PDB file of C-alpha atoms and ligand atoms in Angstrom:
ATOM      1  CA  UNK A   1       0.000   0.000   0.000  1.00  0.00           C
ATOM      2  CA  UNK A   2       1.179   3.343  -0.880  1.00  0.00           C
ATOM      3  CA  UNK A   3       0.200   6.344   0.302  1.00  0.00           C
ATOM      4  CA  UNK A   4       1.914   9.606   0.592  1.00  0.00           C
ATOM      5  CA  UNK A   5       0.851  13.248   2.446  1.00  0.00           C
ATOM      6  CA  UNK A   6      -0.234  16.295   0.799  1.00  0.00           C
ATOM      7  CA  UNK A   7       0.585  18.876   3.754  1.00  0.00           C
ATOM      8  CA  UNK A   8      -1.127  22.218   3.552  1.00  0.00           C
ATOM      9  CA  UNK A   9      -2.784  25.404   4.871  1.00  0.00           C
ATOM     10  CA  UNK A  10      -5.906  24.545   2.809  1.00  0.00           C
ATOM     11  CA  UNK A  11      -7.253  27.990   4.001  1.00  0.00           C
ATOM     12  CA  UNK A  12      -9.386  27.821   1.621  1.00  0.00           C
ATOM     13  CA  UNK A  13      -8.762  24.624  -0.680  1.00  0.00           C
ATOM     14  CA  UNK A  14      -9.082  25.357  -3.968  1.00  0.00           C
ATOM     15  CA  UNK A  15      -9.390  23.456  -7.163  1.00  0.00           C
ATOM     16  CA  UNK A  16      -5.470  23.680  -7.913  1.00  0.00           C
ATOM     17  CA  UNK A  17      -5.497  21.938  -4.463  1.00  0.00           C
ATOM     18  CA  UNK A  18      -7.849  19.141  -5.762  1.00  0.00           C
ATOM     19  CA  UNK A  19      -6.171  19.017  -8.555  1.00  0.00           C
ATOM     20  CA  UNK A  20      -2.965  17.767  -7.064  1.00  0.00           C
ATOM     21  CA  UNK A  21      -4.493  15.531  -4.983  1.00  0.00           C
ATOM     22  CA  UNK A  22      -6.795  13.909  -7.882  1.00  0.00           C
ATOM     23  CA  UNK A  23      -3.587  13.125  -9.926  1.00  0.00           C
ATOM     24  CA  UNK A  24      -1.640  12.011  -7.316  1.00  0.00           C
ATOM     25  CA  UNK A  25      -4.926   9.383  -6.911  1.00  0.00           C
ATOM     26  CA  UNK A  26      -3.030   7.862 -10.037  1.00  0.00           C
ATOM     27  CA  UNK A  27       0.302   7.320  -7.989  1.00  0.00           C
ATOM     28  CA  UNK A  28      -0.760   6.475  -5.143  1.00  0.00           C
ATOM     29  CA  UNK A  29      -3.157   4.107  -3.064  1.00  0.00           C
ATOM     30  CA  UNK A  30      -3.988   6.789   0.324  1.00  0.00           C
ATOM     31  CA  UNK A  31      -3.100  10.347   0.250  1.00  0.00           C
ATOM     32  CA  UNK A  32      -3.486  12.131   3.304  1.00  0.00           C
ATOM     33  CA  UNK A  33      -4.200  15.860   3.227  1.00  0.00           C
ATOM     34  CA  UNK A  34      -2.933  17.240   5.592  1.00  0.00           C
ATOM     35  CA  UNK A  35      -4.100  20.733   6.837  1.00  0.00           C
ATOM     36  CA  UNK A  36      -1.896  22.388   9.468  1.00  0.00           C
ATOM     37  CA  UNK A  37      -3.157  24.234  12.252  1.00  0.00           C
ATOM     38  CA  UNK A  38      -0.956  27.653  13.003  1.00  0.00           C
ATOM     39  CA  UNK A  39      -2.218  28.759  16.446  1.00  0.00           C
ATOM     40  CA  UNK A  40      -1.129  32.421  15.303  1.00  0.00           C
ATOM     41  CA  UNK A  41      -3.561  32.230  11.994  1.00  0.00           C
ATOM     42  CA  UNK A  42      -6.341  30.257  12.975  1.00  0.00           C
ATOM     43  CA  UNK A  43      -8.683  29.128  15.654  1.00  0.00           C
ATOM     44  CA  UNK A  44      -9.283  25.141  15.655  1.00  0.00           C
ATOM     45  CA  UNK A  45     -12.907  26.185  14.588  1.00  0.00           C
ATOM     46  CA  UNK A  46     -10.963  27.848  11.495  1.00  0.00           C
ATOM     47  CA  UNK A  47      -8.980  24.862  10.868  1.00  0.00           C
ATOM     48  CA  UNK A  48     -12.099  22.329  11.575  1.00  0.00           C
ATOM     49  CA  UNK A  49     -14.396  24.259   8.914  1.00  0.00           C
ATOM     50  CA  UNK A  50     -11.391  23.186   6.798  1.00  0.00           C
ATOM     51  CA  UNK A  51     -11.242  20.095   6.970  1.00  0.00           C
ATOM     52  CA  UNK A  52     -14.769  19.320   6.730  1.00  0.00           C
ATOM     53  CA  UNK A  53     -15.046  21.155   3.371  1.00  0.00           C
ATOM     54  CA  UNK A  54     -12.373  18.848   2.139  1.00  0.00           C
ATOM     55  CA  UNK A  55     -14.083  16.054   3.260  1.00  0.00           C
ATOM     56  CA  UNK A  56     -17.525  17.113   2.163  1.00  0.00           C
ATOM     57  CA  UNK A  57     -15.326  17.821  -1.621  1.00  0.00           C
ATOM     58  CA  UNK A  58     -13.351  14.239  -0.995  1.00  0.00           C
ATOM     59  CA  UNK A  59     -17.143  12.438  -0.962  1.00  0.00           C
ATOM     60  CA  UNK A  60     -17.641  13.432  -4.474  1.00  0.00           C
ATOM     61  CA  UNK A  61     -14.251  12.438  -5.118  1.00  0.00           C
ATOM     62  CA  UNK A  62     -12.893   8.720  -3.100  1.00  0.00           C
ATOM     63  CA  UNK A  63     -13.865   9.048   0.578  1.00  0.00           C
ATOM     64  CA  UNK A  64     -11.498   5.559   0.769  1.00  0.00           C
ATOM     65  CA  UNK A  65      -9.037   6.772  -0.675  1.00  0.00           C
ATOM     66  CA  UNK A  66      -8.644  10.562   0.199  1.00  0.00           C
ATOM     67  CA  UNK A  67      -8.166  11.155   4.229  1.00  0.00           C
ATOM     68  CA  UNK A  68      -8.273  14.375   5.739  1.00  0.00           C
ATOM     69  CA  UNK A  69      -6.495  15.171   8.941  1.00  0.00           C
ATOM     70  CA  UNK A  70      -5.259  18.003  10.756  1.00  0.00           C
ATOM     71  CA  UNK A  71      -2.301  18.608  12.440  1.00  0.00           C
ATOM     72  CA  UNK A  72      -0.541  21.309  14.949  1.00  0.00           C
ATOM     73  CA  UNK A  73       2.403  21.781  17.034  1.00  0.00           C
ATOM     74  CA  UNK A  74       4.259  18.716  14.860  1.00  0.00           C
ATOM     75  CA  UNK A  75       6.891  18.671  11.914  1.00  0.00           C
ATOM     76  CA  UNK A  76       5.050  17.645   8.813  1.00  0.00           C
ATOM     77  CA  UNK A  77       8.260  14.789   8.931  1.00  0.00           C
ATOM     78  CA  UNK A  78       6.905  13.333  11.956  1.00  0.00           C
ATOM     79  CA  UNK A  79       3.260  13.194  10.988  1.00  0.00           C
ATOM     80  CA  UNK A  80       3.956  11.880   7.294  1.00  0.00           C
ATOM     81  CA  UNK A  81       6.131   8.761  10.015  1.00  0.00           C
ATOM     82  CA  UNK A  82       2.965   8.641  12.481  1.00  0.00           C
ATOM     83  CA  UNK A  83       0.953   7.898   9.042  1.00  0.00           C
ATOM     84  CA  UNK A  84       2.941   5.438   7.924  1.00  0.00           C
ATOM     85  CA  UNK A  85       3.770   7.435   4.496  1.00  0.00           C
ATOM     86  CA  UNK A  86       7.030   7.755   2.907  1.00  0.00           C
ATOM     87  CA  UNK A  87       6.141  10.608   0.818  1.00  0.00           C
ATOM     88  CA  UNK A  88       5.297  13.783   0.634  1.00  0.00           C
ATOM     89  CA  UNK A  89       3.417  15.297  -1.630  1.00  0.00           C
ATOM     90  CA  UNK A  90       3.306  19.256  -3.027  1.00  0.00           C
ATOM     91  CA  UNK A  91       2.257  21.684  -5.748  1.00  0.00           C
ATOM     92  CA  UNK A  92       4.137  23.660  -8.015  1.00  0.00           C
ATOM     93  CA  UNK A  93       3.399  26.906  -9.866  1.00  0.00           C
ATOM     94  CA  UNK A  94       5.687  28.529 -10.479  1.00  0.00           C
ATOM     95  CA  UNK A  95       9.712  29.131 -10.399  1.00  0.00           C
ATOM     96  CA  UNK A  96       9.301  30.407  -6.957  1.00  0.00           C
ATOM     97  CA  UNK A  97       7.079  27.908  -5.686  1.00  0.00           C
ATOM     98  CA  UNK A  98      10.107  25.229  -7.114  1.00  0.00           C
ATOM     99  CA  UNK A  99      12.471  27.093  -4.845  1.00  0.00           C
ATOM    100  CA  UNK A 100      11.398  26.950  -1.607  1.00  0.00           C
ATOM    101  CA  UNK A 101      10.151  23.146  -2.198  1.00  0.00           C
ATOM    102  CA  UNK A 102      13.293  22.114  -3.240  1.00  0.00           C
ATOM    103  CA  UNK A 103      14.912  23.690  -0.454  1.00  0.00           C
ATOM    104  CA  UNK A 104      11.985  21.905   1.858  1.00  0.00           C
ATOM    105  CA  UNK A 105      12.420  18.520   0.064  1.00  0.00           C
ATOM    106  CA  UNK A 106      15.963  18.396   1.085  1.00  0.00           C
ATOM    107  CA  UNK A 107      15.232  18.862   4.320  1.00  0.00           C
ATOM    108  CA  UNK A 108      12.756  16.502   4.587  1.00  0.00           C
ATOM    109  CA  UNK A 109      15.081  13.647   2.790  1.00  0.00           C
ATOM    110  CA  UNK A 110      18.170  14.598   5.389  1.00  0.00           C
ATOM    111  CA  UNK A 111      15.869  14.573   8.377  1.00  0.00           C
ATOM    112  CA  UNK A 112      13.915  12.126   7.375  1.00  0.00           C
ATOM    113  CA  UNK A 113      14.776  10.416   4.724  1.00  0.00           C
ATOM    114  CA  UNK A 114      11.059  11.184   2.761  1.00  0.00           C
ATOM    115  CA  UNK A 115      10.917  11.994  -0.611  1.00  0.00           C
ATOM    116  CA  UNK A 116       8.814  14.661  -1.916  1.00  0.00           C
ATOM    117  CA  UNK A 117       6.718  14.049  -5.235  1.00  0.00           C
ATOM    118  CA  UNK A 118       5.753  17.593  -6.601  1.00  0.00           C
ATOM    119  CA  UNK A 119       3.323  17.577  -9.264  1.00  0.00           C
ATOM    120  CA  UNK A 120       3.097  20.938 -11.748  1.00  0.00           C
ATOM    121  CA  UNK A 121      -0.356  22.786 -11.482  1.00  0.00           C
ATOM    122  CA  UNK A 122      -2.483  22.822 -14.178  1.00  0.00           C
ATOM    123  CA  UNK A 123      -1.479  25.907 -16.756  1.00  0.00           C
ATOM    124  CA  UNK A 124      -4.835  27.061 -16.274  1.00  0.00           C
ATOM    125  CA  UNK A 125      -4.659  26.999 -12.415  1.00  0.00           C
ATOM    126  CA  UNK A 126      -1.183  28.236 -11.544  1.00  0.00           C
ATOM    127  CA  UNK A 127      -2.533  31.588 -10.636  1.00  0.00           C
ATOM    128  CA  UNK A 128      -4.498  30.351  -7.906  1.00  0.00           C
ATOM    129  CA  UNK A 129      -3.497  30.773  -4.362  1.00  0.00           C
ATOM    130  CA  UNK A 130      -5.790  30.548  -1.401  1.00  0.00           C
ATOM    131  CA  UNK A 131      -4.411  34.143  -0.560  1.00  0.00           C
ATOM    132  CA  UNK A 132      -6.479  35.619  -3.424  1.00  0.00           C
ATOM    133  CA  UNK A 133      -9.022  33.448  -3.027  1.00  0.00           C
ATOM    134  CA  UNK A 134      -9.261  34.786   0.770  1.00  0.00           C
ATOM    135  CA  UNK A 135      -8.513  38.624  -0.825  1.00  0.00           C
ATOM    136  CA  UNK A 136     -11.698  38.007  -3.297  1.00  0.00           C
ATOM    137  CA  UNK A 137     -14.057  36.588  -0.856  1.00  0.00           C
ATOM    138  CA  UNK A 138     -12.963  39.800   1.634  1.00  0.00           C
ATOM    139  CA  UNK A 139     -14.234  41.821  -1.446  1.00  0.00           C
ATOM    140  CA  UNK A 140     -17.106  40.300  -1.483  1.00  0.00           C
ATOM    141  CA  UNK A 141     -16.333  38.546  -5.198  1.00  0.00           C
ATOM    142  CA  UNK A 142     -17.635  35.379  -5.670  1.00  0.00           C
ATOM    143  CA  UNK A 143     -15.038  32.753  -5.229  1.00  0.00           C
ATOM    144  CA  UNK A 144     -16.857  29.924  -6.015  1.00  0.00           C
ATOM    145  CA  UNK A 145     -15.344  29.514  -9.613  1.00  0.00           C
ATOM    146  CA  UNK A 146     -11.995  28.728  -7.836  1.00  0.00           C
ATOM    147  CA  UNK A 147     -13.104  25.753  -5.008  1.00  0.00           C
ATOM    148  CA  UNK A 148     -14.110  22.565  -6.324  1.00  0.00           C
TER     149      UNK A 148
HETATM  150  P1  ADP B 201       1.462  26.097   2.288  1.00  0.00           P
HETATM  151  O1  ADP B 201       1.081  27.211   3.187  1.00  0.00           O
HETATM  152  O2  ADP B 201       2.077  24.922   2.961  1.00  0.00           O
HETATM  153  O3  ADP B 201       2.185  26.475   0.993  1.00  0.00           O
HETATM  154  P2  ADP B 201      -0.941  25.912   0.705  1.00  0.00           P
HETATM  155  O4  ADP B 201      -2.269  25.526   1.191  1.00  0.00           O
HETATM  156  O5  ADP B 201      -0.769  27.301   0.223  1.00  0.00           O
HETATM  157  O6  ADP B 201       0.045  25.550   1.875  1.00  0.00           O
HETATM  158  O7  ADP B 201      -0.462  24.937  -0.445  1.00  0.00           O
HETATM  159  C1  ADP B 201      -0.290  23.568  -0.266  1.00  0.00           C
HETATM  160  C2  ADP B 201       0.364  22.981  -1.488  1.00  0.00           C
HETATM  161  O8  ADP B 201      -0.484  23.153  -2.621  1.00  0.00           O
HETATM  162  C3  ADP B 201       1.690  23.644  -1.880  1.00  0.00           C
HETATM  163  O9  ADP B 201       2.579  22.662  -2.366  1.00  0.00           O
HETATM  164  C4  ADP B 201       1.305  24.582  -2.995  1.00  0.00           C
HETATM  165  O10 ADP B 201       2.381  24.824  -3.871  1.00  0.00           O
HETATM  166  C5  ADP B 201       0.222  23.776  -3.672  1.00  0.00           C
HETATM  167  N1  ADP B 201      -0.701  24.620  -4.426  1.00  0.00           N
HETATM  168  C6  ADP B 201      -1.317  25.737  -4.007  1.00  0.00           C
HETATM  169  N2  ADP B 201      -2.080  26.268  -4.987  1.00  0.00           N
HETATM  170  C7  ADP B 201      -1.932  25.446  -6.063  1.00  0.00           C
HETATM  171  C8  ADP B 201      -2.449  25.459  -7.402  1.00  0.00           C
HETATM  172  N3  ADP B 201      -3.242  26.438  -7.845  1.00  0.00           N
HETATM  173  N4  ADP B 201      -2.093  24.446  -8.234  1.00  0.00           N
HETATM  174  C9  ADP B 201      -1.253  23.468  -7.799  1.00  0.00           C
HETATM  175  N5  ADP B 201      -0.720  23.410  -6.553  1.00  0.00           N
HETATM  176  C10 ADP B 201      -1.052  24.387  -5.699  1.00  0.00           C
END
């Protein structure tokens, strides 16, 4: 069996989110998302409204097969061990995004020992960050165009 972990703010996910975790469905038997709870950010109710809309989104999708957890006050290496997965999984969009998961891949190999799989986003979906999806919403915009 294997299953890697997609770790994540999630705040909101978004359908370049889903989209990573869909194809990685292809590669994999489990993948965990994984949203992380940052005590400065969020309240747990933030981070619990979360993760049920990716559950209530992973229904439509493989409830087997996706899991949704949360996660706080623990290195994303020791949760991805706890779970059982030897791989991590992440998004790319764009050179900048490649930098800063490189640098957090090596990390994660040398501490402990997990590889990283990152998967490109979609061309049509690299602009999409849940920081303007949050930004729209605040503007009252409809942001339902970019959750899936
Ligand atoms: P973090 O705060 O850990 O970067 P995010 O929720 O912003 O968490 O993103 C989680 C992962 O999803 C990251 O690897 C990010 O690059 C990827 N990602 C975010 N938006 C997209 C998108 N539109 N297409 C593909 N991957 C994405």
């Amino acid at each position: 069996m294997s299953s890697a972990v997609f770790p994540g703010s999630f705040n909101p996910f978004t359908v370049g989110h889903a989209s990573i975790v869909e194809r990685a469905l292809g590669m994999f038997d489990t993948v965990y998302v994984a949203v992380g709870h940052n005590a400065q950010k969020n309240s747990p109710a933030d981070t619990e409204k979360i993760v049920r809309q990716i559950e209530t989104w992973a229904e439509t999708v493989d409830s087997e097969r996706i899991k949704v957890v949360s996660y706080s006050g623990e290195l994303t290496a020791d949760l991805a061990r706890r779970l059982g997965c030897s791989c991590l999984l992440r998004g790319v969009r764009s050179v900048k995004d490649f930098e800063y998961e490189r640098d957090m891949a090596d990390i994660n190999r040398r501490v402990a020992g997990l590889e990283t799989v990152l998967l490109f986003a979609l061309p049509d979906q690299a602009a999409i960050s849940s920081s303007v999806v949050r930004e729209l919403a605040s503007y009252g915009y409809d942001i339902k165009p970019f959750l899936p």
